[in-house]
Amino acid sequence: MSKVIKGDVFELITPKGKLFIQNIDQKPKEPNLVRILQRFHIEESLEVNKLVEEPEQFSIFFALRFALKKGIVRKVGNFNIPNSYNIPTEMRTPVVDKNGKLKHWHIVDVETLVRKRVDKLSDTQKKLSPHEIWNDTLLIERLVSGWTLENWKED
């Protein structure tokens, strides 16, 4: 298995087509921070270098090295991370009750991990990426069902 480095792009096969993931950051023994690139793709002649330049859907912590080791994702190349991309300084996570119903949100400072409670998200906060670790199954399930940052609600 080759080492995963900054800028590596991987292909994940889903029921709706290929999804592309770009590695942003990794720390030893932690999941990788990745960009989830736009849309599902079915065309064979996709120009990944152009796709990488488009705004991402969101960023997430993803078990990328595990997925690569298990053959769940396939490396397609290494591309510069766009200058327009900023590593998130804040992300959000839901707080749910024992029945899974949303109580409120936490806005998480990514560096300090300090959490701030928010009962109702502002439009800006709705665009914050999840402060969660996802695997391929959850990523595919959410995106195939039409999940977006703006419509993310925990039930």
PDB file of C-alpha atoms in Angstrom:
ATOM      1  CA  MET A   1       0.000   0.000   0.000  1.00  0.00           C
ATOM      2  CA  SER A   2       1.371   3.392  -0.931  1.00  0.00           C
ATOM      3  CA  LYS A   3       1.521   6.161   1.624  1.00  0.00           C
ATOM      4  CA  VAL A   4      -1.363   8.643   1.623  1.00  0.00           C
ATOM      5  CA  ILE A   5      -0.097  12.192   1.155  1.00  0.00           C
ATOM      6  CA  LYS A   6      -1.582  15.667   1.006  1.00  0.00           C
ATOM      7  CA  GLY A   7      -3.415  16.225  -2.278  1.00  0.00           C
ATOM      8  CA  ASP A   8      -4.018  12.546  -3.084  1.00  0.00           C
ATOM      9  CA  VAL A   9      -7.409  11.967  -4.712  1.00  0.00           C
ATOM     10  CA  PHE A  10      -9.335   8.726  -4.313  1.00  0.00           C
ATOM     11  CA  GLU A  11     -12.329   7.224  -6.073  1.00  0.00           C
ATOM     12  CA  LEU A  12     -15.147   5.602  -4.108  1.00  0.00           C
ATOM     13  CA  ILE A  13     -17.738   3.575  -6.020  1.00  0.00           C
ATOM     14  CA  THR A  14     -21.355   4.195  -4.959  1.00  0.00           C
ATOM     15  CA  PRO A  15     -24.743   3.068  -6.326  1.00  0.00           C
ATOM     16  CA  LYS A  16     -25.050   6.497  -8.007  1.00  0.00           C
ATOM     17  CA  GLY A  17     -21.574   6.579  -9.548  1.00  0.00           C
ATOM     18  CA  LYS A  18     -18.064   7.509  -8.535  1.00  0.00           C
ATOM     19  CA  LEU A  19     -17.408   9.886  -5.670  1.00  0.00           C
ATOM     20  CA  PHE A  20     -14.034  11.580  -5.359  1.00  0.00           C
ATOM     21  CA  ILE A  21     -12.259  12.374  -2.097  1.00  0.00           C
ATOM     22  CA  GLN A  22      -9.160  14.554  -1.703  1.00  0.00           C
ATOM     23  CA  ASN A  23      -6.803  14.071   1.234  1.00  0.00           C
ATOM     24  CA  ILE A  24      -6.087  17.342   3.026  1.00  0.00           C
ATOM     25  CA  ASP A  25      -4.368  16.559   6.287  1.00  0.00           C
ATOM     26  CA  GLN A  26      -3.324  13.616   8.366  1.00  0.00           C
ATOM     27  CA  LYS A  27      -1.861  13.192  11.784  1.00  0.00           C
ATOM     28  CA  PRO A  28      -0.369   9.929  13.003  1.00  0.00           C
ATOM     29  CA  LYS A  29      -2.993   7.546  14.381  1.00  0.00           C
ATOM     30  CA  GLU A  30      -5.850   9.911  13.496  1.00  0.00           C
ATOM     31  CA  PRO A  31      -8.328   9.808  10.625  1.00  0.00           C
ATOM     32  CA  ASN A  32      -7.591  11.925   7.581  1.00  0.00           C
ATOM     33  CA  LEU A  33      -9.286  15.259   6.974  1.00  0.00           C
ATOM     34  CA  VAL A  34     -10.651  15.029   3.428  1.00  0.00           C
ATOM     35  CA  ARG A  35     -12.612  17.110   0.941  1.00  0.00           C
ATOM     36  CA  ILE A  36     -15.696  15.418  -0.482  1.00  0.00           C
ATOM     37  CA  LEU A  37     -15.743  16.644  -4.060  1.00  0.00           C
ATOM     38  CA  GLN A  38     -18.866  17.589  -6.006  1.00  0.00           C
ATOM     39  CA  ARG A  39     -21.494  15.194  -7.317  1.00  0.00           C
ATOM     40  CA  PHE A  40     -21.495  11.575  -8.382  1.00  0.00           C
ATOM     41  CA  HIS A  41     -19.796  10.827 -11.687  1.00  0.00           C
ATOM     42  CA  ILE A  42     -20.560   8.085 -14.193  1.00  0.00           C
ATOM     43  CA  GLU A  43     -18.506   9.275 -17.150  1.00  0.00           C
ATOM     44  CA  GLU A  44     -15.259   7.453 -17.870  1.00  0.00           C
ATOM     45  CA  SER A  45     -13.361  10.450 -19.254  1.00  0.00           C
ATOM     46  CA  LEU A  46     -13.715  12.636 -16.179  1.00  0.00           C
ATOM     47  CA  GLU A  47     -10.989  15.250 -15.797  1.00  0.00           C
ATOM     48  CA  VAL A  48     -10.205  14.933 -12.106  1.00  0.00           C
ATOM     49  CA  ASN A  49      -7.825  17.915 -12.252  1.00  0.00           C
ATOM     50  CA  LYS A  50     -10.815  20.148 -13.106  1.00  0.00           C
ATOM     51  CA  LEU A  51     -13.069  18.506 -10.526  1.00  0.00           C
ATOM     52  CA  VAL A  52     -10.509  19.198  -7.795  1.00  0.00           C
ATOM     53  CA  GLU A  53     -10.679  22.922  -8.596  1.00  0.00           C
ATOM     54  CA  GLU A  54     -14.429  23.063  -7.908  1.00  0.00           C
ATOM     55  CA  PRO A  55     -15.725  23.856  -4.415  1.00  0.00           C
ATOM     56  CA  GLU A  56     -16.167  20.751  -2.288  1.00  0.00           C
ATOM     57  CA  GLN A  57     -19.453  19.587  -0.801  1.00  0.00           C
ATOM     58  CA  PHE A  58     -17.887  19.518   2.662  1.00  0.00           C
ATOM     59  CA  SER A  59     -14.889  18.282   4.631  1.00  0.00           C
ATOM     60  CA  ILE A  60     -14.955  15.329   6.999  1.00  0.00           C
ATOM     61  CA  PHE A  61     -12.654  13.149   9.032  1.00  0.00           C
ATOM     62  CA  PHE A  62     -12.545   9.877   7.117  1.00  0.00           C
ATOM     63  CA  ALA A  63     -10.898   6.510   7.715  1.00  0.00           C
ATOM     64  CA  LEU A  64      -8.991   6.916   4.430  1.00  0.00           C
ATOM     65  CA  ARG A  65      -5.934   4.803   5.159  1.00  0.00           C
ATOM     66  CA  PHE A  66      -8.149   1.921   6.281  1.00  0.00           C
ATOM     67  CA  ALA A  67     -10.365   2.284   3.196  1.00  0.00           C
ATOM     68  CA  LEU A  68      -7.301   2.214   0.935  1.00  0.00           C
ATOM     69  CA  LYS A  69      -5.813  -0.789   2.720  1.00  0.00           C
ATOM     70  CA  LYS A  70      -9.094  -2.701   2.330  1.00  0.00           C
ATOM     71  CA  GLY A  71      -9.502  -1.754  -1.347  1.00  0.00           C
ATOM     72  CA  ILE A  72     -12.614   0.343  -0.668  1.00  0.00           C
ATOM     73  CA  VAL A  73     -11.112   3.395  -2.384  1.00  0.00           C
ATOM     74  CA  ARG A  74      -8.684   3.604  -5.292  1.00  0.00           C
ATOM     75  CA  LYS A  75      -6.050   6.311  -5.684  1.00  0.00           C
ATOM     76  CA  VAL A  76      -6.434   8.218  -8.957  1.00  0.00           C
ATOM     77  CA  GLY A  77      -3.644  10.767  -8.559  1.00  0.00           C
ATOM     78  CA  ASN A  78      -2.227  13.674  -6.636  1.00  0.00           C
ATOM     79  CA  PHE A  79      -3.473  17.195  -7.297  1.00  0.00           C
ATOM     80  CA  ASN A  80      -2.839  20.586  -5.750  1.00  0.00           C
ATOM     81  CA  ILE A  81      -5.356  21.606  -3.147  1.00  0.00           C
ATOM     82  CA  PRO A  82      -7.072  24.730  -4.503  1.00  0.00           C
ATOM     83  CA  ASN A  83      -5.961  28.055  -3.030  1.00  0.00           C
ATOM     84  CA  SER A  84      -9.642  28.760  -2.373  1.00  0.00           C
ATOM     85  CA  TYR A  85      -9.845  25.858   0.103  1.00  0.00           C
ATOM     86  CA  ASN A  86      -9.409  26.649   3.775  1.00  0.00           C
ATOM     87  CA  ILE A  87      -8.981  23.952   6.386  1.00  0.00           C
ATOM     88  CA  PRO A  88     -12.020  24.305   8.645  1.00  0.00           C
ATOM     89  CA  THR A  89     -11.411  26.142  11.898  1.00  0.00           C
ATOM     90  CA  GLU A  90     -14.905  25.297  13.135  1.00  0.00           C
ATOM     91  CA  MET A  91     -17.106  22.294  12.503  1.00  0.00           C
ATOM     92  CA  ARG A  92     -20.411  21.168  13.979  1.00  0.00           C
ATOM     93  CA  THR A  93     -21.831  18.114  15.638  1.00  0.00           C
ATOM     94  CA  PRO A  94     -25.360  17.273  16.774  1.00  0.00           C
ATOM     95  CA  VAL A  95     -26.247  16.490  20.364  1.00  0.00           C
ATOM     96  CA  VAL A  96     -29.148  14.050  20.555  1.00  0.00           C
ATOM     97  CA  ASP A  97     -31.234  12.615  23.374  1.00  0.00           C
ATOM     98  CA  LYS A  98     -31.475   8.905  24.222  1.00  0.00           C
ATOM     99  CA  ASN A  99     -34.133   8.494  21.509  1.00  0.00           C
ATOM    100  CA  GLY A 100     -31.926  10.053  18.848  1.00  0.00           C
ATOM    101  CA  LYS A 101     -33.883  13.335  18.718  1.00  0.00           C
ATOM    102  CA  LEU A 102     -31.827  16.470  18.168  1.00  0.00           C
ATOM    103  CA  LYS A 103     -31.441  18.560  21.328  1.00  0.00           C
ATOM    104  CA  HIS A 104     -28.977  21.170  20.074  1.00  0.00           C
ATOM    105  CA  TRP A 105     -25.710  21.543  18.165  1.00  0.00           C
ATOM    106  CA  HIS A 106     -22.115  22.014  19.215  1.00  0.00           C
ATOM    107  CA  ILE A 107     -19.859  24.277  17.194  1.00  0.00           C
ATOM    108  CA  VAL A 108     -16.384  22.825  17.686  1.00  0.00           C
ATOM    109  CA  ASP A 109     -13.118  24.745  17.436  1.00  0.00           C
ATOM    110  CA  VAL A 110     -11.041  22.235  15.474  1.00  0.00           C
ATOM    111  CA  GLU A 111      -7.720  23.189  17.103  1.00  0.00           C
ATOM    112  CA  THR A 112      -8.751  23.460  20.755  1.00  0.00           C
ATOM    113  CA  LEU A 113     -11.809  21.156  20.593  1.00  0.00           C
ATOM    114  CA  VAL A 114     -13.701  23.738  22.669  1.00  0.00           C
ATOM    115  CA  ARG A 115     -17.423  23.339  22.050  1.00  0.00           C
ATOM    116  CA  LYS A 116     -20.048  26.051  21.992  1.00  0.00           C
ATOM    117  CA  ARG A 117     -23.711  25.106  22.362  1.00  0.00           C
ATOM    118  CA  VAL A 118     -26.087  26.441  19.711  1.00  0.00           C
ATOM    119  CA  ASP A 119     -29.827  25.779  19.855  1.00  0.00           C
ATOM    120  CA  LYS A 120     -30.611  27.055  16.348  1.00  0.00           C
ATOM    121  CA  LEU A 121     -28.012  27.193  13.592  1.00  0.00           C
ATOM    122  CA  SER A 122     -27.490  30.386  11.620  1.00  0.00           C
ATOM    123  CA  ASP A 123     -27.250  30.147   7.825  1.00  0.00           C
ATOM    124  CA  THR A 124     -23.458  30.388   8.154  1.00  0.00           C
ATOM    125  CA  GLN A 125     -23.341  27.621  10.776  1.00  0.00           C
ATOM    126  CA  LYS A 126     -25.438  25.363   8.521  1.00  0.00           C
ATOM    127  CA  LYS A 127     -22.497  25.406   6.095  1.00  0.00           C
ATOM    128  CA  LEU A 128     -20.054  24.055   8.699  1.00  0.00           C
ATOM    129  CA  SER A 129     -18.791  20.555   8.019  1.00  0.00           C
ATOM    130  CA  PRO A 130     -19.467  17.696  10.440  1.00  0.00           C
ATOM    131  CA  HIS A 131     -17.011  17.260  13.295  1.00  0.00           C
ATOM    132  CA  GLU A 132     -17.309  13.505  13.044  1.00  0.00           C
ATOM    133  CA  ILE A 133     -15.379  10.530  11.733  1.00  0.00           C
ATOM    134  CA  TRP A 134     -17.176   8.799   8.868  1.00  0.00           C
ATOM    135  CA  ASN A 135     -16.433   5.527   7.163  1.00  0.00           C
ATOM    136  CA  ASP A 136     -17.301   4.640   3.574  1.00  0.00           C
ATOM    137  CA  THR A 137     -20.649   3.094   4.521  1.00  0.00           C
ATOM    138  CA  LEU A 138     -21.937   6.224   6.269  1.00  0.00           C
ATOM    139  CA  LEU A 139     -20.554   8.524   3.578  1.00  0.00           C
ATOM    140  CA  ILE A 140     -22.259   6.558   0.792  1.00  0.00           C
ATOM    141  CA  GLU A 141     -25.514   6.177   2.742  1.00  0.00           C
ATOM    142  CA  ARG A 142     -25.763   9.890   3.460  1.00  0.00           C
ATOM    143  CA  LEU A 143     -24.850  11.158   0.000  1.00  0.00           C
ATOM    144  CA  VAL A 144     -26.942   8.629  -1.940  1.00  0.00           C
ATOM    145  CA  SER A 145     -29.960   9.677   0.165  1.00  0.00           C
ATOM    146  CA  GLY A 146     -29.466  13.344  -0.793  1.00  0.00           C
ATOM    147  CA  TRP A 147     -27.869  14.483   2.457  1.00  0.00           C
ATOM    148  CA  THR A 148     -26.310  17.961   2.389  1.00  0.00           C
ATOM    149  CA  LEU A 149     -24.925  20.294   5.017  1.00  0.00           C
ATOM    150  CA  GLU A 150     -27.946  22.559   4.635  1.00  0.00           C
ATOM    151  CA  ASN A 151     -30.523  19.793   5.136  1.00  0.00           C
ATOM    152  CA  TRP A 152     -28.616  17.940   7.878  1.00  0.00           C
ATOM    153  CA  LYS A 153     -30.991  17.205  10.730  1.00  0.00           C
ATOM    154  CA  GLU A 154     -30.682  14.448  13.275  1.00  0.00           C
ATOM    155  CA  ASP A 155     -33.953  12.685  14.076  1.00  0.00           C
TER     156      ASP A 155
END
